Amino acid sequence: AQGSKFYSVLPSSGVGDFDFTRSGSATRINSQGLIETVGNGVSRLNYPLIDGKVVGCPHHLLEPQSTNLLIYSEDFSNAAWLKLRASVVSNSAISPDGTLNASSFIEDTSNGTHILYRNNVATGNGQNTLSVKVKANGRNWVLLYDAENGDRVFFDLENGIAGSTIGSPDAFSINALPNGWYDISLTSTSTAKVDFQIYLAESDGVSSYTGNGVSGIYVYAAQLEFNSYQTSYIPTVASAVTRSAETANGSGDASTFNDSEGVLMAEISALSDDSTAKRLSINKDAFNRITIEVTSSNLLQFSIRESSTFRFFQTFAIDTTINNKLALKYKSGDSSLWVNGLKLSTKSELFDFTGNELVRLSFDDSVGSTFYSKTKQVQYYDSVLTDSELETLTSWVSFSDMANGQLYTIQ
């Protein structure tokens, strides 16, 4: 359940609940696949979408602070949004939040480019991510463009794929939403400002043409973040809006965790490869912990640290931004780790956690390094499991279940 805590199913007494914090509201994808706003301090269960449809169980969403620097993110008729050889009509279509608040962006009959834009948006020297929700309305192609540095990508709104790129975009994406909508994004490196521009396009690579006066696209939820990746939508009106960072800490207590042996399991994915360490750990402090980590190099790392000394330390190269099932079995002289049904390493190093060294399960290591993530499940066992049990725990029941869990489309 979502609410003021990130709830534990078992134990049901509340001792397993994570203490969740976030100042202010935030958005999620609900069970109907629609964008929904939740209130101050309410945790988020975000539903996965494949080909625009909700598939499978939700994940718990934990995000860092981010700011949408574009004012009037839904009101494209506002004077803050400039139009060239084009017009905008408000409240023309049902948007991805399920209400009649999307705008029509329509070309005129001139020969040239047809643009909806905001120039000179102050951000910073570094990576910026532009994103917007779009839907075909006579035009099946659109160009998302940071005109400050020349990076741009064409997107096909009929087939849901990216087309030509110009410049050197750091990253870009197109993801299907319900009812024919697509979420498109572009990440590029800028110096001090961004020119956020949306072009109508006649075809892939063709953004200058003679318009017919009626064709265009629907637009909704424009967002510009001084960030290396897109986060969940942050609505704005007359000023930029910041979504506060989230935390989820303090699950369990000294009586929950066994100092001698146990298993920490997580089905989880990092939000991005953003060169920061992210740690899910059972700990007392930074020097005594059992940790599943994504390193600053985007490597998967498992460790057992006792009194500042690493007794188990193993790193693997794997795509940490897709959903993986992970387990670390710890027992002095007999520890092992499992990834997606496979035992990848065993260790016989000795350790001795004494005096209640393991007292809480947290999405950090007690001093930071928050594991910003999409989390399907976290499990803790206060005794070791057999290899057969660990294989089952970290496996999927079928190929389709695995594909859906990792958000792949089966063709």
Coordinates of N, CA, C and O in Angstrom, one line a residue, residues 9-100:
V9 N 4.7 -6.1 4.2 CA 3.7 -7.1 4.2 C 3.8 -8.0 5.5 O 2.9 -8.2 6.2
L10 N 5.0 -8.5 5.6 CA 5.4 -9.3 6.8 C 6.7 -8.7 7.4 O 7.7 -8.5 6.6
P11 N 6.9 -8.5 8.6 CA 5.8 -8.6 9.7 C 4.8 -7.5 9.5 O 5.1 -6.4 9.0
S12 N 3.6 -7.9 9.9 CA 2.4 -6.9 9.7 C 2.3 -6.0 11.0 O 1.4 -5.2 11.0
S13 N 3.2 -6.2 11.9 CA 3.1 -5.4 13.2 C 3.5 -3.9 13.0 O 3.2 -3.1 13.8
G14 N 4.2 -3.7 11.8 CA 4.7 -2.3 11.6 C 6.2 -2.2 11.8 O 6.8 -1.2 11.3
V15 N 6.8 -3.1 12.4 CA 8.2 -3.0 12.7 C 9.0 -3.1 11.4 O 10.1 -2.5 11.2
G16 N 8.4 -3.7 10.3 CA 9.1 -3.8 9.0 C 8.9 -2.7 8.1 O 9.5 -2.6 7.0
D17 N 8.0 -1.7 8.5 CA 7.7 -0.6 7.6 C 8.9 0.3 7.5 O 9.6 0.6 8.5
F18 N 9.1 0.8 6.3 CA 10.1 1.8 6.1 C 9.6 3.2 6.4 O 8.4 3.5 6.2
D19 N 10.4 4.1 7.1 CA 10.0 5.4 7.3 C 10.2 6.2 6.0 O 11.3 6.4 5.6
F20 N 9.1 6.7 5.4 CA 9.2 7.4 4.1 C 9.1 8.9 4.3 O 8.2 9.3 5.1
T21 N 9.9 9.6 3.6 CA 9.8 11.1 3.7 C 9.9 11.7 2.3 O 10.6 11.2 1.4
R22 N 9.1 12.7 2.1 CA 9.2 13.6 0.9 C 8.3 14.8 1.2 O 7.2 14.7 1.6
S23 N 8.9 16.0 1.1 CA 8.2 17.2 1.3 C 7.5 17.6 0.1 O 8.2 17.9 -1.0
G24 N 6.2 17.7 0.1 CA 5.4 18.1 -1.1 C 4.9 17.0 -1.9 O 5.1 15.8 -1.6
S25 N 4.1 17.3 -2.9 CA 3.5 16.3 -3.8 C 4.4 15.7 -4.8 O 5.5 16.2 -5.0
A26 N 3.9 14.7 -5.5 CA 4.7 14.1 -6.6 C 3.7 13.3 -7.5 O 2.5 13.1 -7.1
T27 N 4.1 12.9 -8.7 CA 3.2 12.2 -9.6 C 3.7 10.7 -9.7 O 4.8 10.4 -9.5
R28 N 2.7 9.9 -10.1 CA 3.0 8.5 -10.4 C 2.2 8.0 -11.6 O 1.3 8.7 -12.0
I29 N 2.4 6.8 -12.1 CA 1.6 6.2 -13.0 C 0.7 5.2 -12.2 O 1.1 4.3 -11.6
N30 N -0.7 5.4 -12.3 CA -1.6 4.6 -11.5 C -1.9 3.3 -12.2 O -1.4 3.0 -13.3
S31 N -2.8 2.6 -11.6 CA -3.2 1.2 -12.1 C -3.9 1.3 -13.5 O -4.0 0.3 -14.1
Q32 N -4.4 2.5 -13.9 CA -5.0 2.6 -15.2 C -4.0 3.2 -16.2 O -4.4 3.4 -17.4
G33 N -2.8 3.3 -15.8 CA -1.7 3.9 -16.7 C -1.8 5.4 -16.8 O -1.1 5.9 -17.7
L34 N -2.5 6.1 -16.0 CA -2.6 7.5 -16.0 C -1.7 8.2 -15.0 O -1.4 7.7 -14.0
I35 N -1.3 9.4 -15.4 CA -0.5 10.2 -14.5 C -1.4 10.7 -13.3 O -2.5 11.3 -13.6
E36 N -1.0 10.5 -12.1 CA -1.8 10.9 -10.9 C -0.9 11.6 -9.9 O 0.2 11.2 -9.7
T37 N -1.4 12.6 -9.3 CA -0.7 13.3 -8.2 C -1.0 12.8 -6.9 O -2.2 12.6 -6.6
V38 N 0.0 12.5 -6.1 CA -0.2 12.1 -4.7 C 0.3 13.2 -3.8 O 1.1 14.0 -4.2
G39 N -0.2 13.2 -2.6 CA 0.0 14.4 -1.7 C 1.3 14.4 -1.0 O 2.2 13.5 -1.1
N40 N 1.5 15.4 -0.1 CA 2.7 15.6 0.7 C 3.0 14.4 1.5 O 2.2 13.8 2.2
G41 N 4.2 13.9 1.2 CA 4.8 12.8 2.0 C 4.2 11.4 1.8 O 4.4 10.5 2.5
V42 N 3.4 11.3 0.7 CA 2.8 10.0 0.3 C 3.7 9.2 -0.6 O 4.2 9.7 -1.6
S43 N 4.1 8.0 -0.2 CA 4.9 7.1 -1.0 C 4.2 6.8 -2.3 O 3.0 6.9 -2.4
R44 N 5.0 6.3 -3.3 CA 4.4 6.1 -4.7 C 4.6 4.7 -5.1 O 5.7 4.1 -5.2
L45 N 3.4 4.0 -5.5 CA 3.5 2.8 -6.2 C 3.2 3.1 -7.7 O 2.2 3.6 -8.1
N46 N 4.2 2.9 -8.5 CA 4.2 3.3 -9.9 C 4.1 2.1 -10.8 O 4.8 1.1 -10.7
Y47 N 3.1 2.1 -11.7 CA 2.8 0.9 -12.5 C 3.6 0.9 -13.8 O 3.7 2.0 -14.5
P48 N 4.2 -0.2 -14.2 CA 5.0 -0.3 -15.4 C 4.1 -0.3 -16.6 O 3.0 -0.9 -16.6
L49 N 4.6 0.3 -17.7 CA 3.9 0.3 -19.0 C 4.7 -0.4 -20.0 O 5.9 -0.1 -20.2
I50 N 4.1 -1.3 -20.8 CA 4.7 -1.9 -22.0 C 3.7 -1.7 -23.1 O 2.6 -2.1 -23.0
D51 N 4.2 -1.1 -24.2 CA 3.4 -0.7 -25.4 C 2.1 0.1 -24.9 O 1.0 -0.1 -25.5
G52 N 2.3 0.9 -23.9 CA 1.2 1.8 -23.5 C 0.2 1.1 -22.6 O -0.9 1.7 -22.3
K53 N 0.4 -0.1 -22.2 CA -0.5 -0.8 -21.3 C 0.2 -1.2 -20.0 O 1.4 -1.5 -20.0
V54 N -0.6 -1.1 -18.9 CA -0.1 -1.6 -17.6 C 0.1 -3.1 -17.6 O -0.8 -3.8 -18.0
V55 N 1.3 -3.5 -17.2 CA 1.7 -4.9 -17.2 C 2.3 -5.2 -15.9 O 3.3 -4.7 -15.5
G56 N 1.7 -6.2 -15.1 CA 2.3 -6.7 -13.9 C 2.1 -5.8 -12.7 O 1.3 -4.8 -12.7
C57 N 2.8 -6.1 -11.7 CA 2.7 -5.4 -10.4 C 3.4 -4.1 -10.4 O 4.3 -3.9 -11.2
P58 N 3.0 -3.1 -9.5 CA 3.7 -1.9 -9.4 C 5.1 -2.0 -8.8 O 5.4 -3.0 -8.1
H59 N 5.9 -1.0 -8.9 CA 7.1 -0.9 -8.1 C 7.0 0.4 -7.2 O 6.3 1.3 -7.5
H60 N 7.8 0.3 -6.1 CA 7.9 1.5 -5.3 C 8.9 2.4 -5.9 O 10.0 2.0 -6.2
L61 N 8.5 3.7 -6.1 CA 9.4 4.7 -6.7 C 10.0 5.6 -5.7 O 9.4 6.2 -4.9
L62 N 11.4 5.7 -5.8 CA 12.2 6.5 -4.9 C 13.1 7.4 -5.8 O 13.9 6.9 -6.5
E63 N 12.8 8.7 -5.7 CA 13.5 9.6 -6.6 C 14.3 10.7 -5.8 O 13.9 11.1 -4.7
P64 N 15.4 11.3 -6.5 CA 16.1 12.4 -5.9 C 15.3 13.7 -6.2 O 14.3 13.7 -6.9
Q65 N 15.8 14.8 -5.6 CA 15.2 16.1 -5.8 C 15.4 16.4 -7.3 O 16.5 16.2 -7.9
S66 N 14.4 17.1 -7.9 CA 14.5 17.6 -9.2 C 13.6 18.8 -9.4 O 12.5 18.8 -8.7
T67 N 13.9 19.6 -10.4 CA 13.1 20.8 -10.6 C 12.7 20.9 -12.1 O 13.5 20.7 -13.0
N68 N 11.4 21.1 -12.3 CA 10.9 21.4 -13.7 C 11.1 22.9 -13.9 O 10.4 23.7 -13.3
L69 N 12.0 23.3 -14.8 CA 12.3 24.7 -15.0 C 11.4 25.4 -16.0 O 11.5 26.6 -16.2
L70 N 10.5 24.7 -16.6 CA 9.5 25.2 -17.6 C 8.2 25.7 -16.9 O 7.5 24.8 -16.3
I71 N 7.9 26.9 -16.9 CA 6.7 27.4 -16.3 C 5.5 27.1 -17.3 O 5.8 26.9 -18.5
Y72 N 4.3 27.0 -16.8 CA 3.1 26.7 -17.6 C 3.4 25.4 -18.4 O 3.2 25.4 -19.6
S73 N 3.7 24.4 -17.6 CA 4.0 23.1 -18.3 C 2.9 22.4 -19.0 O 3.1 21.5 -19.9
E74 N 1.7 22.8 -18.7 CA 0.5 22.3 -19.4 C -0.3 23.3 -20.2 O -1.2 23.0 -21.0
D75 N 0.0 24.6 -20.0 CA -0.7 25.7 -20.6 C 0.1 26.3 -21.8 O 0.8 27.3 -21.6
F76 N 0.1 25.7 -22.9 CA 0.9 26.1 -24.1 C 0.3 27.3 -24.8 O 1.0 27.9 -25.7
S77 N -0.9 27.7 -24.4 CA -1.5 28.9 -25.0 C -0.9 30.2 -24.2 O -1.1 31.3 -24.7
N78 N -0.3 30.0 -23.1 CA 0.3 31.1 -22.3 C 1.4 31.8 -23.1 O 2.1 31.1 -23.9
A79 N 1.5 33.1 -22.9 CA 2.5 33.9 -23.7 C 3.9 33.5 -23.4 O 4.8 33.8 -24.2
A80 N 4.1 32.7 -22.3 CA 5.5 32.2 -22.0 C 6.0 31.3 -23.1 O 7.2 31.1 -23.4
W81 N 5.0 30.6 -23.8 CA 5.3 29.7 -24.9 C 5.2 30.5 -26.2 O 4.1 31.0 -26.5
L82 N 6.2 30.5 -27.0 CA 6.3 31.2 -28.3 C 5.9 30.2 -29.4 O 6.2 29.0 -29.3
K83 N 5.2 30.8 -30.4 CA 4.8 30.0 -31.6 C 5.3 30.6 -32.9 O 5.2 31.8 -33.0
L84 N 5.8 29.8 -33.7 CA 6.3 30.2 -35.0 C 5.6 29.4 -36.1 O 5.7 28.2 -36.2
R85 N 4.8 30.1 -37.0 CA 4.1 29.5 -38.0 C 3.2 28.4 -37.5 O 3.0 27.3 -38.1
A86 N 2.6 28.6 -36.3 CA 1.8 27.6 -35.7 C 0.9 28.3 -34.6 O 1.1 29.5 -34.3
S87 N -0.1 27.6 -34.2 CA -1.0 28.1 -33.1 C -1.3 26.9 -32.2 O -1.0 25.8 -32.4
V88 N -1.8 27.3 -31.0 CA -2.1 26.4 -30.0 C -3.6 26.6 -29.5 O -4.0 27.7 -29.3
V89 N -4.3 25.5 -29.4 CA -5.6 25.5 -28.8 C -5.7 24.7 -27.6 O -5.3 23.5 -27.6
S90 N -6.1 25.3 -26.5 CA -6.1 24.6 -25.2 C -7.3 23.6 -25.1 O -8.3 23.7 -25.7
N91 N -7.1 22.6 -24.1 CA -8.2 21.7 -23.8 C -8.8 21.1 -25.0 O -10.0 21.0 -25.2
S92 N -8.0 20.5 -25.9 CA -8.4 19.9 -27.1 C -8.5 18.4 -27.1 O -9.1 17.8 -28.0
A93 N -7.9 17.8 -26.1 CA -7.9 16.3 -26.1 C -7.7 15.8 -24.6 O -7.2 16.6 -23.8
I94 N -8.1 14.6 -24.4 CA -7.8 13.9 -23.1 C -6.3 13.6 -23.0 O -5.7 13.0 -23.8
S95 N -5.8 14.2 -21.9 CA -4.3 14.0 -21.7 C -4.0 12.7 -21.0 O -4.9 12.0 -20.6
P96 N -2.7 12.4 -20.8 CA -2.3 11.3 -20.1 C -2.7 11.2 -18.6 O -2.4 10.2 -17.9
D97 N -3.3 12.3 -18.1 CA -3.8 12.2 -16.7 C -5.3 11.9 -16.7 O -6.0 11.9 -15.7
G98 N -5.9 11.7 -17.9 CA -7.3 11.3 -18.0 C -8.3 12.4 -18.1 O -9.5 12.2 -18.1
T99 N -7.8 13.7 -18.2 CA -8.8 14.8 -18.2 C -8.6 15.6 -19.5 O -7.6 15.5 -20.2
L100 N -9.5 16.5 -19.8 CA -9.5 17.3 -21.0 C -8.6 18.5 -20.8 O -9.1 19.6 -20.6

